[in-house]
mmCIF file of C-alpha atoms in Angstrom:
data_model
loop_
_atom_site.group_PDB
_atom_site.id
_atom_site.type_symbol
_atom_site.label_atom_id
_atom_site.label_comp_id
_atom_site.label_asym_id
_atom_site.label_seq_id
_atom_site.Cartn_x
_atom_site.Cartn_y
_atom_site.Cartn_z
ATOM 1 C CA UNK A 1 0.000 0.000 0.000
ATOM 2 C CA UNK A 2 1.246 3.195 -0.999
ATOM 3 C CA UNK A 3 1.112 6.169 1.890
ATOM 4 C CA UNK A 4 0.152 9.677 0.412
ATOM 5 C CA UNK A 5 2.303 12.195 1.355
ATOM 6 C CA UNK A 6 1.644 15.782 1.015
ATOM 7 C CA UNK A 7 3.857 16.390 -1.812
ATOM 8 C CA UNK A 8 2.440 13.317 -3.520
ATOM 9 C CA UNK A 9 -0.893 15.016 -3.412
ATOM 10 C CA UNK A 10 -0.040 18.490 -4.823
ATOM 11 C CA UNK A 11 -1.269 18.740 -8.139
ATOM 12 C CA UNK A 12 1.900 18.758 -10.933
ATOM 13 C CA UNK A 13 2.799 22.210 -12.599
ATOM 14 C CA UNK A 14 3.486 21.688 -15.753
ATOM 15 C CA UNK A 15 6.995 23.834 -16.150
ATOM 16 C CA UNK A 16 6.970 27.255 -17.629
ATOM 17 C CA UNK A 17 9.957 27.196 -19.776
ATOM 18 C CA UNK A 18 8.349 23.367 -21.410
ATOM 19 C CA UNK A 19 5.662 25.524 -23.073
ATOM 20 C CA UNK A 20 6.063 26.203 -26.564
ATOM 21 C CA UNK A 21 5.006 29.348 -28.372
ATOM 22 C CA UNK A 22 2.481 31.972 -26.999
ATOM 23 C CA UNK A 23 6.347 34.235 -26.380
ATOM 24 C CA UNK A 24 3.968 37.570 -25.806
ATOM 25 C CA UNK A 25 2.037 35.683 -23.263
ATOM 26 C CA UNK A 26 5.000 34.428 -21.413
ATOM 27 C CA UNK A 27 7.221 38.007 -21.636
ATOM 28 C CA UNK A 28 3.922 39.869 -20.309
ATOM 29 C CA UNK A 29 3.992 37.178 -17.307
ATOM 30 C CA UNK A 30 7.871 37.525 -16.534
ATOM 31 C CA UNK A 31 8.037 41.567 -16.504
ATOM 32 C CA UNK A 32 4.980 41.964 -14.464
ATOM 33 C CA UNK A 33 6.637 39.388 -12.037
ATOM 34 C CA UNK A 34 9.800 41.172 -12.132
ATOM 35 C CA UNK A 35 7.866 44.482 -12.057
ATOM 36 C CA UNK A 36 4.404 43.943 -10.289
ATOM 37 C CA UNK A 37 3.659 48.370 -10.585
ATOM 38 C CA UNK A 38 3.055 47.448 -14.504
ATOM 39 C CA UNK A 39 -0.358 46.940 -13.394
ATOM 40 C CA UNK A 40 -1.039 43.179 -14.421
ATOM 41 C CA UNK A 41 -1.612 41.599 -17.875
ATOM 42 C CA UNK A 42 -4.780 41.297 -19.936
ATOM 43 C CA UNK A 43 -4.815 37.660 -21.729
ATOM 44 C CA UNK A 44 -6.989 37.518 -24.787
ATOM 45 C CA UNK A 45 -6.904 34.783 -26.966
ATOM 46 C CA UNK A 46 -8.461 31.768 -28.489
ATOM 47 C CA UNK A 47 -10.205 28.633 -26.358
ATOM 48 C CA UNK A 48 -7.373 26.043 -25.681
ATOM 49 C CA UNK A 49 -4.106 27.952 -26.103
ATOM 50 C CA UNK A 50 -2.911 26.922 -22.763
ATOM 51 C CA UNK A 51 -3.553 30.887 -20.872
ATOM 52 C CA UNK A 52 -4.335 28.807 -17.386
ATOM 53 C CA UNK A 53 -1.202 26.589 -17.741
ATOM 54 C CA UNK A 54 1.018 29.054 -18.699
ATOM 55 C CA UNK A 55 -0.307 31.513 -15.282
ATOM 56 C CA UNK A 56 0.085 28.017 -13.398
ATOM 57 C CA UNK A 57 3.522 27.579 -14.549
ATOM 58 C CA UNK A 58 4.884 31.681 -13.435
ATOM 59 C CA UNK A 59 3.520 31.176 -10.064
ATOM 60 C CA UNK A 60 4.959 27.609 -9.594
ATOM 61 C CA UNK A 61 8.330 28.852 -10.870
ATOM 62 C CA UNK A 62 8.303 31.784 -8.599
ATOM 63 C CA UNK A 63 11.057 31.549 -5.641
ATOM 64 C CA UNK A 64 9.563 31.009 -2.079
ATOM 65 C CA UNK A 65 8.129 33.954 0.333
ATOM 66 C CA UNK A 66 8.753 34.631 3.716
ATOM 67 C CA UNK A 67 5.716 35.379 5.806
ATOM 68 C CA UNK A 68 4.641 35.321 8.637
ATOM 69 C CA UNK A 69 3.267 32.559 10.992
ATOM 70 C CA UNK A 70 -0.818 32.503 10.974
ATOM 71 C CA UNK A 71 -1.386 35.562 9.442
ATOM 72 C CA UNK A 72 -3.908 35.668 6.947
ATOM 73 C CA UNK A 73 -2.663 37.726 4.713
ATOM 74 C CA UNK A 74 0.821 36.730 4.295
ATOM 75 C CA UNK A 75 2.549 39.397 5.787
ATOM 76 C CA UNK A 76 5.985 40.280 4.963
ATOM 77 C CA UNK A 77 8.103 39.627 7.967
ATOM 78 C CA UNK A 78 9.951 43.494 7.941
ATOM 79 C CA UNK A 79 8.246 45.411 5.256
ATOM 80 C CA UNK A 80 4.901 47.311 7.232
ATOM 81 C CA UNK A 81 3.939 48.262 3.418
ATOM 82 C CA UNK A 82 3.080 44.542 3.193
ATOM 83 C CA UNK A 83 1.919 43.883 6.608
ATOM 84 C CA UNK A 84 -1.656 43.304 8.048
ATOM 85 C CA UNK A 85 -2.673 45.712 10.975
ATOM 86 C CA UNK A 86 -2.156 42.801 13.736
ATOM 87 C CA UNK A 87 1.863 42.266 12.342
ATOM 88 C CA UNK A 88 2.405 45.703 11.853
ATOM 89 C CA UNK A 89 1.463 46.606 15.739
ATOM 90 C CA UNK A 90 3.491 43.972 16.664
ATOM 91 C CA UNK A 91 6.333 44.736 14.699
ATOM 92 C CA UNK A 92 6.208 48.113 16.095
ATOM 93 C CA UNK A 93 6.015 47.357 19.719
ATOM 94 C CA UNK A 94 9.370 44.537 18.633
ATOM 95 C CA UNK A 95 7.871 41.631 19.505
ATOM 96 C CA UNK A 96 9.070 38.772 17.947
ATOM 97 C CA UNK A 97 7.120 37.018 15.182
ATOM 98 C CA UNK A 98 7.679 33.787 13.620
ATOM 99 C CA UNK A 99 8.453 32.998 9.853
ATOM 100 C CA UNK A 100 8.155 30.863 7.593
ATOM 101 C CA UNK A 101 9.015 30.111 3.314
ATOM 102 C CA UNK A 102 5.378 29.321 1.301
ATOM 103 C CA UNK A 103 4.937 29.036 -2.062
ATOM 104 C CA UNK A 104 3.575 32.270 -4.575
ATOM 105 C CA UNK A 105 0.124 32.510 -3.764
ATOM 106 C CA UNK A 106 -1.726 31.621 -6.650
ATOM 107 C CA UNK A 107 -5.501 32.660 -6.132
ATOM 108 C CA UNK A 108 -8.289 31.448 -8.745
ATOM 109 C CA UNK A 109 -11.285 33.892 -8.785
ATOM 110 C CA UNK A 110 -14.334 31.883 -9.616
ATOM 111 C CA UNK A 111 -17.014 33.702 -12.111
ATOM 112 C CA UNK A 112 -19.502 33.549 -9.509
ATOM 113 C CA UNK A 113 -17.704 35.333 -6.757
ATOM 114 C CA UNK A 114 -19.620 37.772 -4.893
ATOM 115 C CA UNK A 115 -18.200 41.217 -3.169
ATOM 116 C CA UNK A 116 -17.751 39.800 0.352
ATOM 117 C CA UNK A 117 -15.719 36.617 -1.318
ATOM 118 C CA UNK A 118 -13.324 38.708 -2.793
ATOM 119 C CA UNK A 119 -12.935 41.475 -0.374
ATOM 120 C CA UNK A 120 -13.654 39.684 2.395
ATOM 121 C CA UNK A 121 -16.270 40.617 5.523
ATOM 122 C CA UNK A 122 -16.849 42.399 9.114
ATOM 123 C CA UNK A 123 -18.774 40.517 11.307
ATOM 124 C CA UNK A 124 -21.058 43.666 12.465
ATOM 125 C CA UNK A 125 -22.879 41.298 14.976
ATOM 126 C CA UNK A 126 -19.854 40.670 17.214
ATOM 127 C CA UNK A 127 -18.510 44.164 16.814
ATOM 128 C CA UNK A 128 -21.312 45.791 18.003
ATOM 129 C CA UNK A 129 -21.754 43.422 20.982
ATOM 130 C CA UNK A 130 -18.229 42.965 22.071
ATOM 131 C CA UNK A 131 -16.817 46.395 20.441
ATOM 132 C CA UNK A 132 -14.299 43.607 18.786
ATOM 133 C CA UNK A 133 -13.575 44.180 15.377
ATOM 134 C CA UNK A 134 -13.649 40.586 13.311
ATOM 135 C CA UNK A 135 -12.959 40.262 9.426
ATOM 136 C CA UNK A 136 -12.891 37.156 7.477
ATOM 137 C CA UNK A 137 -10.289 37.744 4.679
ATOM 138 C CA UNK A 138 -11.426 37.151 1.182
ATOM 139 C CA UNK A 139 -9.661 36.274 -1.791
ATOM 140 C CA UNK A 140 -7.844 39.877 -2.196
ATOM 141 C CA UNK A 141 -5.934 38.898 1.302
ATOM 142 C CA UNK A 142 -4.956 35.581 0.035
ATOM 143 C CA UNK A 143 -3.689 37.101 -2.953
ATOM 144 C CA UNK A 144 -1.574 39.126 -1.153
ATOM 145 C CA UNK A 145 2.129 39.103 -2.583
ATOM 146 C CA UNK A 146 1.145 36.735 -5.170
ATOM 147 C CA UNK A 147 -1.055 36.422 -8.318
ATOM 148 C CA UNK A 148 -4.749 36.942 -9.035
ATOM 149 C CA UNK A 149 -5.831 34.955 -12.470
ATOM 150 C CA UNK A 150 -9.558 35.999 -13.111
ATOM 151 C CA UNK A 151 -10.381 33.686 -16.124
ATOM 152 C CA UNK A 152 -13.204 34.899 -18.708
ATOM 153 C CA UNK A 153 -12.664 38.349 -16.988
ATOM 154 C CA UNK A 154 -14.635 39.732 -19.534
ATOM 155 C CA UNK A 155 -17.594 38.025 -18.313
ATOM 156 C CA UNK A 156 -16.889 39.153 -14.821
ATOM 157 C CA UNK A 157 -19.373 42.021 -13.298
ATOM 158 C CA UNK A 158 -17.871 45.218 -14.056
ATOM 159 C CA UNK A 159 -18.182 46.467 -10.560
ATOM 160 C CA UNK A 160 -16.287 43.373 -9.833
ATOM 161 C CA UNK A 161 -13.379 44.371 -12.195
ATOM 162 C CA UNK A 162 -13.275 47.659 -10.744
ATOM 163 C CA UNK A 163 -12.586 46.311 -7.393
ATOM 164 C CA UNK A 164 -10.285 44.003 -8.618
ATOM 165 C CA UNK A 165 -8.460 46.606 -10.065
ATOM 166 C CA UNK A 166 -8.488 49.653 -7.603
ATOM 167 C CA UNK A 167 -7.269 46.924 -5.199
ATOM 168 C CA UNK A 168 -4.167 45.771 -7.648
ATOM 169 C CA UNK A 169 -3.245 49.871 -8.406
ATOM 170 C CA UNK A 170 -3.244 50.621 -4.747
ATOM 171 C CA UNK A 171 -2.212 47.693 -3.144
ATOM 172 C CA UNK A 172 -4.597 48.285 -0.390
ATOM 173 C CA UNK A 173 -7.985 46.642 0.291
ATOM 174 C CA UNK A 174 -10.681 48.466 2.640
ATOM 175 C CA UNK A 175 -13.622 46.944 3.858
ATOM 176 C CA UNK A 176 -16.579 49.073 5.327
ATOM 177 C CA UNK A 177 -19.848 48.152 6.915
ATOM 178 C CA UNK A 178 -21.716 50.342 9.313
ATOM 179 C CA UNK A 179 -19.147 52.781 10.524
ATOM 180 C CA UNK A 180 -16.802 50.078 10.616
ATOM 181 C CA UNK A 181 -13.331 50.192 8.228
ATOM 182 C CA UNK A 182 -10.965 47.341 7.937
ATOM 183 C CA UNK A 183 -7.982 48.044 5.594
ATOM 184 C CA UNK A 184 -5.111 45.161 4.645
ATOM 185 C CA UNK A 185 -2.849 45.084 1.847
ATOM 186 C CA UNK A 186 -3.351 43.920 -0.963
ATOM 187 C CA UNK A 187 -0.729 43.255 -3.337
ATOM 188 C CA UNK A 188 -0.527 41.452 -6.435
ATOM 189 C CA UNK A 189 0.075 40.664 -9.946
ATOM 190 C CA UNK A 190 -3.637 40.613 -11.748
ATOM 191 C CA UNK A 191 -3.949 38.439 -14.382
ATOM 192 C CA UNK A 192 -7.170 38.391 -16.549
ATOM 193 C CA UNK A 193 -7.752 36.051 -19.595
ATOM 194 C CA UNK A 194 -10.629 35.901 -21.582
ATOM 195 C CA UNK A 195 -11.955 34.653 -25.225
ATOM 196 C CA UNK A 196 -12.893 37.851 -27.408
ATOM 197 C CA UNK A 197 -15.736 35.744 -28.618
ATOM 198 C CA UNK A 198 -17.398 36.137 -25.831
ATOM 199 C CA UNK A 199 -17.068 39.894 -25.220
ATOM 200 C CA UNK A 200 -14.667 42.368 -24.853
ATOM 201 C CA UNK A 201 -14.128 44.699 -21.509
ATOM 202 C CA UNK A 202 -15.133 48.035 -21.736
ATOM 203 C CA UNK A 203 -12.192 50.456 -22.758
ATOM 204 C CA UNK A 204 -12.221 52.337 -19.632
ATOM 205 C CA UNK A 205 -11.207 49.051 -18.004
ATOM 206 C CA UNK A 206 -8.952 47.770 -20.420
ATOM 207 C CA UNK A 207 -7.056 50.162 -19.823
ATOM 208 C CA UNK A 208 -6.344 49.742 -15.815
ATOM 209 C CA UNK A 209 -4.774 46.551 -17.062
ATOM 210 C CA UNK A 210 -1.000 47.264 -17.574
ATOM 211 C CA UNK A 211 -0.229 45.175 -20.854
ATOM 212 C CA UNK A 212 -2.888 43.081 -23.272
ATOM 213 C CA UNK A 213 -1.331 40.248 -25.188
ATOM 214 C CA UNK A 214 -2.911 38.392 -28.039
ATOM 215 C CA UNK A 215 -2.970 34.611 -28.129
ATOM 216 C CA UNK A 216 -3.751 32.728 -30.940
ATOM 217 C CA UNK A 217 -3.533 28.757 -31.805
ATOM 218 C CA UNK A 218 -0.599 27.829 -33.367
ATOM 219 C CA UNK A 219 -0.787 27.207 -37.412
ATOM 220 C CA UNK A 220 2.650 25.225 -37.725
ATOM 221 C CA UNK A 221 1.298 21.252 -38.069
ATOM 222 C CA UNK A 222 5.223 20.358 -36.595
ATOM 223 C CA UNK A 223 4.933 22.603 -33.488
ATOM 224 C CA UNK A 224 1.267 21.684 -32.944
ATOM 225 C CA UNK A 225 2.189 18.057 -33.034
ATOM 226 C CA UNK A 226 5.308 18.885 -30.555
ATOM 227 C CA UNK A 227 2.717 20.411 -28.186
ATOM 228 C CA UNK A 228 0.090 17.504 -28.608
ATOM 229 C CA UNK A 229 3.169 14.628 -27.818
ATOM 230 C CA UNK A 230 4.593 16.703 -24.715
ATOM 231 C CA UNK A 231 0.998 17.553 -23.191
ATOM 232 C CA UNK A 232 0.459 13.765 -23.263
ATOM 233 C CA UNK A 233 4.355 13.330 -21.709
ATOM 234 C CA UNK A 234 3.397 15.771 -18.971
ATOM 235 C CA UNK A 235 -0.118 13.614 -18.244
ATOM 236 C CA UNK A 236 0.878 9.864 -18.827
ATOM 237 C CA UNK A 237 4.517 10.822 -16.331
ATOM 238 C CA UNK A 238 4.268 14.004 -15.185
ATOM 239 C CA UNK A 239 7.268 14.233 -13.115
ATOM 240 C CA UNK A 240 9.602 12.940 -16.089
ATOM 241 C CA UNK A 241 8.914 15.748 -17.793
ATOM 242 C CA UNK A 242 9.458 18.266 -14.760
ATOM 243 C CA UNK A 243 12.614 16.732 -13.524
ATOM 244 C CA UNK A 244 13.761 17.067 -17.703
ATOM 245 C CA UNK A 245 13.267 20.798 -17.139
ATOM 246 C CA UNK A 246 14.797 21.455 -13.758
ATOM 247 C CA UNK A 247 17.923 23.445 -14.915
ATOM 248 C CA UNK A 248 16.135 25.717 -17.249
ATOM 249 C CA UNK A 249 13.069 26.560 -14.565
ATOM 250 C CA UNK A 250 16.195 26.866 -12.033
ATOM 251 C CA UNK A 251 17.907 29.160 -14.715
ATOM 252 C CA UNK A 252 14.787 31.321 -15.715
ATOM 253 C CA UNK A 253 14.243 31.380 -11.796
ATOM 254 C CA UNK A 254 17.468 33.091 -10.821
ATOM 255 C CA UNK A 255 17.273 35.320 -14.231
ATOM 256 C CA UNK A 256 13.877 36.764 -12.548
ATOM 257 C CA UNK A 257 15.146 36.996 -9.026
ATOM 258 C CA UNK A 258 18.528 38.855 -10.491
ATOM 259 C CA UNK A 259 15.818 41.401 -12.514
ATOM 260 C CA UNK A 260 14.366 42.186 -9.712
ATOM 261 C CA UNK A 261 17.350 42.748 -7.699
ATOM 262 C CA UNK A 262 18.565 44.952 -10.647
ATOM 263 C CA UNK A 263 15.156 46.894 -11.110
ATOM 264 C CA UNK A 264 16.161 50.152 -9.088
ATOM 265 C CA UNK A 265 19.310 50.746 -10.684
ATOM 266 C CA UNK A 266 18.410 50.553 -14.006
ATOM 267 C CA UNK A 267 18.364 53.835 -16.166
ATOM 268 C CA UNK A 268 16.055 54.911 -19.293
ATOM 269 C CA UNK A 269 17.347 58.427 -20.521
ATOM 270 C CA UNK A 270 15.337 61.840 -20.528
ATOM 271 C CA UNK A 271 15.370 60.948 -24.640
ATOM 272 C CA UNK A 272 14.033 58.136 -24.445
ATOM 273 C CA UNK A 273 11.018 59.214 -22.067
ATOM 274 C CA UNK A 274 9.868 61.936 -24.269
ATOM 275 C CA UNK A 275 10.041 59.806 -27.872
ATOM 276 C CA UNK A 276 7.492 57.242 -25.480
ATOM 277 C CA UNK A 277 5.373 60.345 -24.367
ATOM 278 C CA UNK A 278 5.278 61.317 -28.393
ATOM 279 C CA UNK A 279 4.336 58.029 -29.423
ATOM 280 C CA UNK A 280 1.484 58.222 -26.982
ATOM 281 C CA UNK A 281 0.208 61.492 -28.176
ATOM 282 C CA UNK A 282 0.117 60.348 -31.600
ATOM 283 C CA UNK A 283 -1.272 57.443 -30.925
ATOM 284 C CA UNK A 284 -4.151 59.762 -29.109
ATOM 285 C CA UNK A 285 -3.610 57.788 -26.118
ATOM 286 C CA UNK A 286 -6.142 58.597 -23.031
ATOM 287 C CA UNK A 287 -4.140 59.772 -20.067
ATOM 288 C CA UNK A 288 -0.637 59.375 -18.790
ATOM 289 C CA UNK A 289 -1.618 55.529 -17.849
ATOM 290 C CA UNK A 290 0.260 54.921 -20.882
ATOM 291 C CA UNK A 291 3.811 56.655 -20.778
ATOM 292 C CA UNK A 292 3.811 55.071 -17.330
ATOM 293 C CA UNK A 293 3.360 51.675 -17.824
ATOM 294 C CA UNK A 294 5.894 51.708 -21.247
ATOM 295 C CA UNK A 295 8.387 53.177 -19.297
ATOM 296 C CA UNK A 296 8.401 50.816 -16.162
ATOM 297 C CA UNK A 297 7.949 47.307 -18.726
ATOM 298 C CA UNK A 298 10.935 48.968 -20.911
ATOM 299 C CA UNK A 299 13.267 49.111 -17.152
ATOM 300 C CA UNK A 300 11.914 45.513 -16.250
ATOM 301 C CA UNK A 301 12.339 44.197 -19.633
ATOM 302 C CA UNK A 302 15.953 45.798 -19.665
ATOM 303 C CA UNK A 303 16.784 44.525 -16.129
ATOM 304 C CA UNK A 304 15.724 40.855 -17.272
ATOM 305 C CA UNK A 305 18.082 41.500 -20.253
ATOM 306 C CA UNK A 306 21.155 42.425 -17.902
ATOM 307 C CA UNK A 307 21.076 45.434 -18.902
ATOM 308 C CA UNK A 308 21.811 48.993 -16.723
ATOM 309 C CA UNK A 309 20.576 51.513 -19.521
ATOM 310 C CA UNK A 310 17.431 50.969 -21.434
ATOM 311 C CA UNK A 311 17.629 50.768 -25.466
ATOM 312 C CA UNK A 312 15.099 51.049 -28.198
ATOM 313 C CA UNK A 313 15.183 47.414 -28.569
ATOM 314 C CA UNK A 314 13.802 47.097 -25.450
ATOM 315 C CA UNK A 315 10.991 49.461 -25.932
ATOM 316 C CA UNK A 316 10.110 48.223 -29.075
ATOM 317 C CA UNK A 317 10.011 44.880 -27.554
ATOM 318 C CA UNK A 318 7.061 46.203 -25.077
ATOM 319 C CA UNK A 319 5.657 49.044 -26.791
ATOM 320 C CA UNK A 320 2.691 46.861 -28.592
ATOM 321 C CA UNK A 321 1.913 44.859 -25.213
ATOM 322 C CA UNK A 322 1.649 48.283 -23.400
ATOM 323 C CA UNK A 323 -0.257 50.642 -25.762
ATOM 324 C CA UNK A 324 -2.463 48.289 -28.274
ATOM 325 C CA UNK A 325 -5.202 47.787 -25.967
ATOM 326 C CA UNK A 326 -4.958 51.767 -25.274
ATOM 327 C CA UNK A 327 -5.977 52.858 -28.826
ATOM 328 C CA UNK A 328 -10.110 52.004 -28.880
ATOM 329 C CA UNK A 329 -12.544 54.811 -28.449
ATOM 330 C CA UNK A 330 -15.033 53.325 -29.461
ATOM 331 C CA UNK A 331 -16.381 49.760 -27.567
ATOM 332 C CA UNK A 332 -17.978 47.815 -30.496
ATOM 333 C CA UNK A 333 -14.489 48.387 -32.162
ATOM 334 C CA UNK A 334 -11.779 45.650 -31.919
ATOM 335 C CA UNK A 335 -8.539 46.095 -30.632
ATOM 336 C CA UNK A 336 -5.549 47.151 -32.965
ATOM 337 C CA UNK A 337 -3.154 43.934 -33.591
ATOM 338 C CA UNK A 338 -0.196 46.324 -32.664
ATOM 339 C CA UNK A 339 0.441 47.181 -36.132
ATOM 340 C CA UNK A 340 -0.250 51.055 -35.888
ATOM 341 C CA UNK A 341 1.540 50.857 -32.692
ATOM 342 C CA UNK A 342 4.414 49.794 -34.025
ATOM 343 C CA UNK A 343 4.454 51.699 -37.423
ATOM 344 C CA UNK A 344 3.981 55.096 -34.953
ATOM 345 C CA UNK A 345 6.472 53.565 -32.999
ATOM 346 C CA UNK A 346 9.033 53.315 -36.396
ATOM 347 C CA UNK A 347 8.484 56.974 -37.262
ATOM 348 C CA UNK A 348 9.485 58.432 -34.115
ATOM 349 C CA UNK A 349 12.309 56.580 -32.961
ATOM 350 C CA UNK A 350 14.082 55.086 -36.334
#
């Protein structure tokens, strides 16, 4: 008889750097990992590309956290930016709090989820009786330093999405009922994905989302065969084909960790900040939203290239997952491929 063991039981990730193809997809993943401030990724493609394996396989590849003991919202053990109320108190007053090393979270948010689910609740009964103030976390504190995959996002409740996403751009998640406030943080990388035959977001929202990449199936009969004879690798032996990855996930893994290490000291010149800003105005671009997010996946796309100065290879490498998704005005219009991004993009800085 064969004893189950936790680790037995964990479901198998199948690795990140196994997965062939969908290269916007996977760069959009690994800057907003290095870079979580890029404001999360938008994930639009056709049914069966692989967008849920491919978010599975970032957050399984991601190095381990430190937080701390029985805290719901996996506080960071020193940082009181990422520390619930409770840790941050006693942090303060220096009393000493145990540690440990989890895993990324990695938080599904079902279609069906209602407000108190995701931002958790206040249990008015008890505070009102016992003047004790009780909240039962929802999915935004288990998020918390990790990643938030919303799939068929565009069939999500707007007011949902908005939540969602005031939550991601402030890091912070407040919870009011009667009088009462409860605020935690709430930090992490959102990841929507969706099927554009089943709806597009509005444009005001799209554009909270930091970068949009396109998905489509793969043409190539030799690489769709490839991906057909490894999928059933990965489900007839799963960890034969993990343990025949190891060095690159271990590779990719310290490539991420060193980007993010190198963020702060990487440079983009004054130059280089207005031809962005140019490309935006042409482009009619809505706000500053824009500039901002092109500028910060340029740095985090140069870091993860080893880079200390920022080139126009690297912002052309980002541009179209930045500002394509920027460009609609109008809702019942479709989004630009990225071709009049990149042709603005050719007149300005070549």
């Amino acid at each position: 008889m064969t004893l189950n063991t936790a680790e037995s039981l964990v479901r198998p990730v199948f690795p990140f750097t196994a997965i062939i193809g969908q290269e916007e997809m996977k760069l959009a993943l690994i800057l907003n990992v290095i870079d979580p401030t890029i404001g999360g990724v938008m994930i639009m493609g056709d049914r069966g590309t692989g967008k849920s394996t491919t978010i599975r396989a970032i957050a399984d590849l991601l190095p381990e956290i430190e937080v701390i003991v029985d805290d719901s919202f996996n506080s960071h053990p020193s940082n009181i930016e990422l520390m619930s109320e409770e840790s941050k108190q006693a942090f303060e007053d220096d009393i000493e709090l145990s540690t440990k090393q989890i895993k990324v979270p990695m938080v599904d948010l079902p279609l069906g989820a209602t407000e108190d689910r995701v931002c958790g609740t206040i249990d008015i009964e008890k505070a009102l009786k016992d003047g004790v103030k009780t909240f039962e976390p929802g999915l935004l504190a288990k998020a918390n330093r990790g990643i938030l995959y919303v799939d068929e996002v565009n069939l999500l409740d707007d007011h949902l999405v908005d939540l969602l996403l005031d939550s991601a751009a402030s890091g912070w998640n407040t919870v009011e009922r009667e009088g009462i406030s409860i605020r935690h943080p709430a930090r992490f990388v959102l990841v929507g994905s969706g099927n554009p035959e089943e709806g597009e977001l509005r444009p005001q929202l799209l554009d909270r989302f930091g970068m949009h990449a396109e998905i489509r199936t793969v043409k190539d009969p030799i690489l769709r065969v490839q991906i057909v004879e490894q999928r059933s690798q990965f489900d007839h032996s799963s960890q034969k084909l993990i343990n025949s990855y190891t060095v690159q996930q271990e590779e990719l893994k310290e490539r991420i960790i060193q980007a993010q290490d190198r963020l702060s000291s990487v440079e983009i010149s004054y130059d280089l900040k207005v031809k962005i800003s140019q490309v935006c105005s042409e482009l009619n671009v809505d706000g500053l939203r824009g500039d901002i997010v092109t500028n910060r996946a340029a740095i985090a796309f140069a870091a993860y290239q080893r880079k200390k100065d920022v080139t126009i290879e690297d912002i052309e490498k980002v541009i179209t997952l930045c500002l394509r998704h920027r460009l609609r005005k109008d809702p019942l219009e479709s989004i630009d491929s990225g071709e009049k991004v990149l042709k603005v993009f050719k007149n300005i800085f070549i």
